[in-house]
Amino acid sequence: MVEINKASIARDQYRALMQVRWVLFKRSLRSKESVVLLVLRIIFWSIAGLFVLGICIGFGFATYLCVEKGRYGTLTGSLGLLMVIWQGYVLLRSTTSHNVSRELLRFPMRFRTYASLWTLSGIFDMPTILGGSLTLAIFMGALLADAPPIPALFAALSFFLLNVALSRTVLLWMEKLLAKRRIREVVVLLFSFVGFLPYLMRNYGKAIMHHLPQSLRNGMQWLPGSLFASALMRNSSAARVWSSAFALVLLTVVFASLVLLRLRTLYRGENLHEATDGPRTVQEKRKIHEKRLRQGGSSKVPAIVWENEFRKLWHNGSAMFQLVSPLLIVVFFGIRWAHSGPYLLPGATIYLSLDLGGKASNSLGADGPGAQVYRMAPVSMRDVMLGKNLATFTIYAAQMVALIAIAVFLSHIVPVFAVFSACFAMFALSVYFAMGNKTSLRRPVRIDAGKLDIQSLRAQRRARGANSWRTLVVLFGVPGFGAALLTLSAWYHMDWLMTAVMFACACVAAVLYKQQLASLDRIGAAEMETAINILSKTN
């Protein structure tokens, strides 16, 4: 074990990890679908890069004006908002060191190597790149306004490192908290109301700040955004500028120490997993489900599968959160766009279809190894997928009922747009089910429904709809088609004509779905075996 502390061993481990990542990347490009998906990602990142460049120019110019005119309060608010958005985006998307999993701890590796890999592996995530670019733009804008260069450099570098360390601190300690079931449920509830915070702060932020105690408002001057702004102001005293820069350095050291403390605990073998059912219990549950399928008959198989889907949903807090979150977003934007009138209902219906497509394209993902039951029991895959489609339809119908209630409360419903929404819902259901059934059987992606931690939430979001580039085209093409018809209806006032077109498309899609459902029994045994092997693999 003494040999793992040698620097040469660490360099070899870094080199081996890079080689493994490169080989995996090359092997992932063997299929045409992977190449097309890579090209689409390059195009997306190129467009995103131009967008980020525009934001950076805007932030740099705003910083220049604030430093030039001495607007300390405006600059402090902007930097505080940047930090909140940065940390919130990281927390909601769980951008952390996914490439360096705990599986690496099975191999002999010194702590410094493990900590370095864990920290650096997420340095090229979107929030880190965007936050670093904005920090650089703020620094350049301050320099153009004749801000003190050396303190500004220290402050900008410390502000960036502080946000990186803070994000990893939050994720590591959140993972520890989420290991307890009761706390997980509370966190899910809190996450459900995160979408309302921008609306509340925009309308009641000044009132809240006005009623805060003076001592608390004075303490807010030591927040990172206030310290960074103080270090950039050219009309501040040298003592205040340098003290603000060193305070940022001190905060960075504190949060980096917290990260190392948690990583040291993980390195020593801390186990955060809750006790799960043993192999015997899992096999007994599988046998009970298989027995019900055998005794139910072909007419009852869809109902049994439908019931099983809702049993899994009831015990999966992550899935419950994913069902509620789209409606919360609809409420948030509905409050802001209540003046849009009759377009709220069809627009929200189109938005909800995005979540519907993700569920339909990976119907077997949550079954995991339990999908073997459908192969062993004498049941038709047509009946199995019909039951899963009915479960997804029930969820979507419940969301639509809630959406109608929201539309009635926030706006008003026009009959023509209500018919348009119903036709689009029928069209989206038919297309997504027709596409998703075959995708679920041929390219399933396993979802660990038993976990509700930060990383598993992101993994589930990635798994839905990420099977192939064709899935992505259909996933975004359906709402795009609906949005195009709705836009034409608004521009040319052809409401009933666009509704008739949508009704015709819905009828055609329903016929195609019926034919596709009947063809599921012709799925080859080899394809089914491959799908089951994928779902049975353990991480």
mmCIF file of C-alpha atoms in Angstrom, residues 22-206:
data_model
loop_
_atom_site.group_PDB
_atom_site.id
_atom_site.type_symbol
_atom_site.label_atom_id
_atom_site.label_comp_id
_atom_site.label_asym_id
_atom_site.label_seq_id
_atom_site.Cartn_x
_atom_site.Cartn_y
_atom_site.Cartn_z
ATOM 1 C CA TRP A 22 -10.635 8.228 -24.987
ATOM 2 C CA VAL A 23 -11.190 4.573 -25.895
ATOM 3 C CA LEU A 24 -14.771 4.712 -24.612
ATOM 4 C CA PHE A 25 -15.362 7.859 -26.663
ATOM 5 C CA LYS A 26 -14.053 6.230 -29.863
ATOM 6 C CA ARG A 27 -16.117 3.098 -29.292
ATOM 7 C CA SER A 28 -19.230 5.185 -28.756
ATOM 8 C CA LEU A 29 -18.893 6.482 -32.344
ATOM 9 C CA ARG A 30 -19.155 3.092 -34.024
ATOM 10 C CA SER A 31 -22.831 3.498 -34.910
ATOM 11 C CA LYS A 32 -24.204 6.111 -37.290
ATOM 12 C CA GLU A 33 -26.702 7.270 -34.683
ATOM 13 C CA SER A 34 -23.881 8.133 -32.273
ATOM 14 C CA VAL A 35 -22.069 10.129 -34.955
ATOM 15 C CA VAL A 36 -25.226 12.069 -35.824
ATOM 16 C CA LEU A 37 -25.854 12.711 -32.128
ATOM 17 C CA LEU A 38 -22.274 13.989 -31.739
ATOM 18 C CA VAL A 39 -22.747 16.360 -34.681
ATOM 19 C CA LEU A 40 -25.981 17.652 -33.148
ATOM 20 C CA ARG A 41 -24.206 18.232 -29.855
ATOM 21 C CA ILE A 42 -21.384 20.124 -31.582
ATOM 22 C CA ILE A 43 -23.929 22.336 -33.339
ATOM 23 C CA PHE A 44 -25.774 22.913 -30.058
ATOM 24 C CA TRP A 45 -22.597 23.805 -28.187
ATOM 25 C CA SER A 46 -21.540 26.158 -30.987
ATOM 26 C CA ILE A 47 -24.842 28.009 -30.793
ATOM 27 C CA ALA A 48 -24.653 27.983 -27.001
ATOM 28 C CA GLY A 49 -21.129 29.410 -27.229
ATOM 29 C CA LEU A 50 -22.374 32.386 -29.243
ATOM 30 C CA PHE A 51 -25.157 32.887 -26.726
ATOM 31 C CA VAL A 52 -22.679 32.784 -23.835
ATOM 32 C CA LEU A 53 -20.424 35.258 -25.648
ATOM 33 C CA GLY A 54 -23.312 37.708 -25.930
ATOM 34 C CA ILE A 55 -24.132 37.351 -22.232
ATOM 35 C CA CYS A 56 -20.484 37.903 -21.310
ATOM 36 C CA ILE A 57 -20.293 41.081 -23.381
ATOM 37 C CA GLY A 58 -23.441 42.351 -21.671
ATOM 38 C CA PHE A 59 -22.110 41.549 -18.191
ATOM 39 C CA GLY A 60 -18.759 43.150 -18.953
ATOM 40 C CA PHE A 61 -20.379 46.340 -20.224
ATOM 41 C CA ALA A 62 -22.718 46.489 -17.211
ATOM 42 C CA THR A 63 -19.752 46.059 -14.855
ATOM 43 C CA TYR A 64 -17.910 48.842 -16.654
ATOM 44 C CA LEU A 65 -20.850 51.221 -16.140
ATOM 45 C CA CYS A 66 -21.285 50.257 -12.485
ATOM 46 C CA VAL A 67 -17.595 50.746 -11.646
ATOM 47 C CA GLU A 68 -17.359 53.921 -13.737
ATOM 48 C CA LYS A 69 -20.374 55.552 -12.054
ATOM 49 C CA GLY A 70 -19.819 54.066 -8.598
ATOM 50 C CA ARG A 71 -23.055 52.050 -8.472
ATOM 51 C CA TYR A 72 -22.020 49.667 -5.719
ATOM 52 C CA GLY A 73 -25.568 48.508 -4.934
ATOM 53 C CA THR A 74 -26.362 47.598 -8.534
ATOM 54 C CA LEU A 75 -23.093 45.703 -8.945
ATOM 55 C CA THR A 76 -23.626 43.875 -5.640
ATOM 56 C CA GLY A 77 -27.120 42.804 -6.667
ATOM 57 C CA SER A 78 -25.899 41.598 -10.065
ATOM 58 C CA LEU A 79 -23.056 39.556 -8.569
ATOM 59 C CA GLY A 80 -25.347 38.105 -5.917
ATOM 60 C CA LEU A 81 -27.865 37.131 -8.595
ATOM 61 C CA LEU A 82 -25.073 35.536 -10.640
ATOM 62 C CA MET A 83 -23.987 33.468 -7.654
ATOM 63 C CA VAL A 84 -27.546 32.357 -6.835
ATOM 64 C CA ILE A 85 -28.223 31.325 -10.448
ATOM 65 C CA TRP A 86 -24.856 29.546 -10.629
ATOM 66 C CA GLN A 87 -25.434 27.519 -7.472
ATOM 67 C CA GLY A 88 -29.101 26.913 -8.236
ATOM 68 C CA TYR A 89 -28.330 25.626 -11.723
ATOM 69 C CA VAL A 90 -25.667 23.292 -10.355
ATOM 70 C CA LEU A 91 -27.999 22.008 -7.653
ATOM 71 C CA LEU A 92 -30.988 21.464 -9.930
ATOM 72 C CA ARG A 93 -28.946 19.806 -12.668
ATOM 73 C CA SER A 94 -26.634 18.030 -10.210
ATOM 74 C CA THR A 95 -23.501 18.859 -12.158
ATOM 75 C CA THR A 96 -20.841 17.075 -10.196
ATOM 76 C CA SER A 97 -18.035 14.650 -10.815
ATOM 77 C CA HIS A 98 -19.996 11.894 -12.537
ATOM 78 C CA ASN A 99 -16.948 10.653 -14.426
ATOM 79 C CA VAL A 100 -15.162 9.837 -11.173
ATOM 80 C CA SER A 101 -17.572 7.525 -9.406
ATOM 81 C CA ARG A 102 -17.029 5.669 -6.195
ATOM 82 C CA GLU A 103 -16.201 2.594 -8.221
ATOM 83 C CA LEU A 104 -12.669 4.009 -8.566
ATOM 84 C CA LEU A 105 -12.186 3.468 -4.847
ATOM 85 C CA ARG A 106 -12.061 -0.259 -5.492
ATOM 86 C CA PHE A 107 -8.618 0.275 -6.956
ATOM 87 C CA PRO A 108 -5.517 1.312 -4.994
ATOM 88 C CA MET A 109 -5.437 5.095 -5.201
ATOM 89 C CA ARG A 110 -4.074 7.713 -2.862
ATOM 90 C CA PHE A 111 -6.405 10.355 -1.478
ATOM 91 C CA ARG A 112 -4.821 13.257 -3.361
ATOM 92 C CA THR A 113 -5.384 11.466 -6.663
ATOM 93 C CA TYR A 114 -8.993 10.689 -5.826
ATOM 94 C CA ALA A 115 -9.717 14.246 -4.635
ATOM 95 C CA SER A 116 -8.083 15.748 -7.722
ATOM 96 C CA LEU A 117 -10.060 13.535 -10.100
ATOM 97 C CA TRP A 118 -13.296 14.216 -8.259
ATOM 98 C CA THR A 119 -12.792 17.982 -8.310
ATOM 99 C CA LEU A 120 -11.422 18.429 -11.820
ATOM 100 C CA SER A 121 -13.774 16.060 -13.627
ATOM 101 C CA GLY A 122 -16.668 18.530 -13.411
ATOM 102 C CA ILE A 123 -14.666 21.619 -14.276
ATOM 103 C CA PHE A 124 -15.927 21.616 -17.891
ATOM 104 C CA ASP A 125 -19.620 21.404 -17.035
ATOM 105 C CA MET A 126 -21.926 24.047 -18.441
ATOM 106 C CA PRO A 127 -22.465 25.994 -15.166
ATOM 107 C CA THR A 128 -18.723 26.139 -14.469
ATOM 108 C CA ILE A 129 -17.868 27.276 -17.998
ATOM 109 C CA LEU A 130 -20.639 29.879 -18.023
ATOM 110 C CA GLY A 131 -19.808 31.123 -14.527
ATOM 111 C CA GLY A 132 -16.102 31.306 -15.284
ATOM 112 C CA SER A 133 -16.740 33.187 -18.532
ATOM 113 C CA LEU A 134 -18.982 35.704 -16.773
ATOM 114 C CA THR A 135 -16.429 36.173 -13.993
ATOM 115 C CA LEU A 136 -13.743 36.871 -16.605
ATOM 116 C CA ALA A 137 -16.054 39.327 -18.376
ATOM 117 C CA ILE A 138 -16.746 41.125 -15.086
ATOM 118 C CA PHE A 139 -13.016 41.355 -14.386
ATOM 119 C CA MET A 140 -12.298 42.762 -17.865
ATOM 120 C CA GLY A 141 -15.118 45.291 -17.554
ATOM 121 C CA ALA A 142 -13.782 46.448 -14.192
ATOM 122 C CA LEU A 143 -10.271 46.839 -15.619
ATOM 123 C CA LEU A 144 -11.608 49.019 -18.443
ATOM 124 C CA ALA A 145 -13.155 51.239 -15.760
ATOM 125 C CA ASP A 146 -9.743 51.636 -14.030
ATOM 126 C CA ALA A 147 -10.453 49.318 -11.111
ATOM 127 C CA PRO A 148 -7.421 48.309 -8.984
ATOM 128 C CA PRO A 149 -5.917 45.514 -11.135
ATOM 129 C CA ILE A 150 -4.192 43.276 -8.559
ATOM 130 C CA PRO A 151 -7.028 43.198 -5.976
ATOM 131 C CA ALA A 152 -9.530 42.757 -8.799
ATOM 132 C CA LEU A 153 -7.546 39.779 -10.122
ATOM 133 C CA PHE A 154 -7.386 38.195 -6.657
ATOM 134 C CA ALA A 155 -11.093 38.821 -6.118
ATOM 135 C CA ALA A 156 -12.162 37.467 -9.522
ATOM 136 C CA LEU A 157 -10.082 34.301 -9.164
ATOM 137 C CA SER A 158 -11.301 33.795 -5.598
ATOM 138 C CA PHE A 159 -14.926 34.381 -6.619
ATOM 139 C CA PHE A 160 -14.668 31.705 -9.305
ATOM 140 C CA LEU A 161 -12.941 29.170 -7.047
ATOM 141 C CA LEU A 162 -15.373 29.972 -4.241
ATOM 142 C CA ASN A 163 -18.366 29.138 -6.424
ATOM 143 C CA VAL A 164 -16.746 25.903 -7.595
ATOM 144 C CA ALA A 165 -15.951 24.885 -4.013
ATOM 145 C CA LEU A 166 -19.375 25.957 -2.752
ATOM 146 C CA SER A 167 -21.222 23.963 -5.414
ATOM 147 C CA ARG A 168 -19.270 20.829 -4.589
ATOM 148 C CA THR A 169 -19.749 21.391 -0.863
ATOM 149 C CA VAL A 170 -23.503 21.669 -1.279
ATOM 150 C CA LEU A 171 -23.689 18.569 -3.468
ATOM 151 C CA LEU A 172 -21.554 16.450 -1.147
ATOM 152 C CA TRP A 173 -23.434 17.379 2.001
ATOM 153 C CA MET A 174 -26.797 17.178 0.238
ATOM 154 C CA GLU A 175 -25.924 13.632 -0.755
ATOM 155 C CA LYS A 176 -25.322 12.816 2.903
ATOM 156 C CA LEU A 177 -28.637 14.368 3.934
ATOM 157 C CA LEU A 178 -30.566 12.648 1.154
ATOM 158 C CA ALA A 179 -29.427 9.272 2.443
ATOM 159 C CA LYS A 180 -32.255 9.550 5.003
ATOM 160 C CA ARG A 181 -35.721 8.896 3.667
ATOM 161 C CA ARG A 182 -37.557 11.522 5.732
ATOM 162 C CA ILE A 183 -35.165 14.251 4.689
ATOM 163 C CA ARG A 184 -35.452 13.138 1.057
ATOM 164 C CA GLU A 185 -39.192 13.694 1.089
ATOM 165 C CA VAL A 186 -38.760 17.151 2.642
ATOM 166 C CA VAL A 187 -36.174 18.068 -0.001
ATOM 167 C CA VAL A 188 -38.536 16.944 -2.777
ATOM 168 C CA LEU A 189 -41.232 19.179 -1.306
ATOM 169 C CA LEU A 190 -38.866 22.141 -1.093
ATOM 170 C CA PHE A 191 -37.677 21.590 -4.656
ATOM 171 C CA SER A 192 -41.305 21.746 -5.761
ATOM 172 C CA PHE A 193 -41.524 25.381 -4.658
ATOM 173 C CA VAL A 194 -38.174 26.565 -6.009
ATOM 174 C CA GLY A 195 -39.853 27.780 -9.195
ATOM 175 C CA PHE A 196 -41.865 30.345 -7.253
ATOM 176 C CA LEU A 197 -38.830 32.073 -5.720
ATOM 177 C CA PRO A 198 -37.979 34.355 -8.705
ATOM 178 C CA TYR A 199 -41.594 35.526 -8.889
ATOM 179 C CA LEU A 200 -41.734 36.215 -5.142
ATOM 180 C CA MET A 201 -38.389 38.019 -5.100
ATOM 181 C CA ARG A 202 -39.319 40.161 -8.089
ATOM 182 C CA ASN A 203 -42.594 41.327 -6.557
ATOM 183 C CA TYR A 204 -41.802 41.297 -2.847
ATOM 184 C CA GLY A 205 -37.997 41.470 -2.707
ATOM 185 C CA LYS A 206 -37.830 45.152 -1.738
#
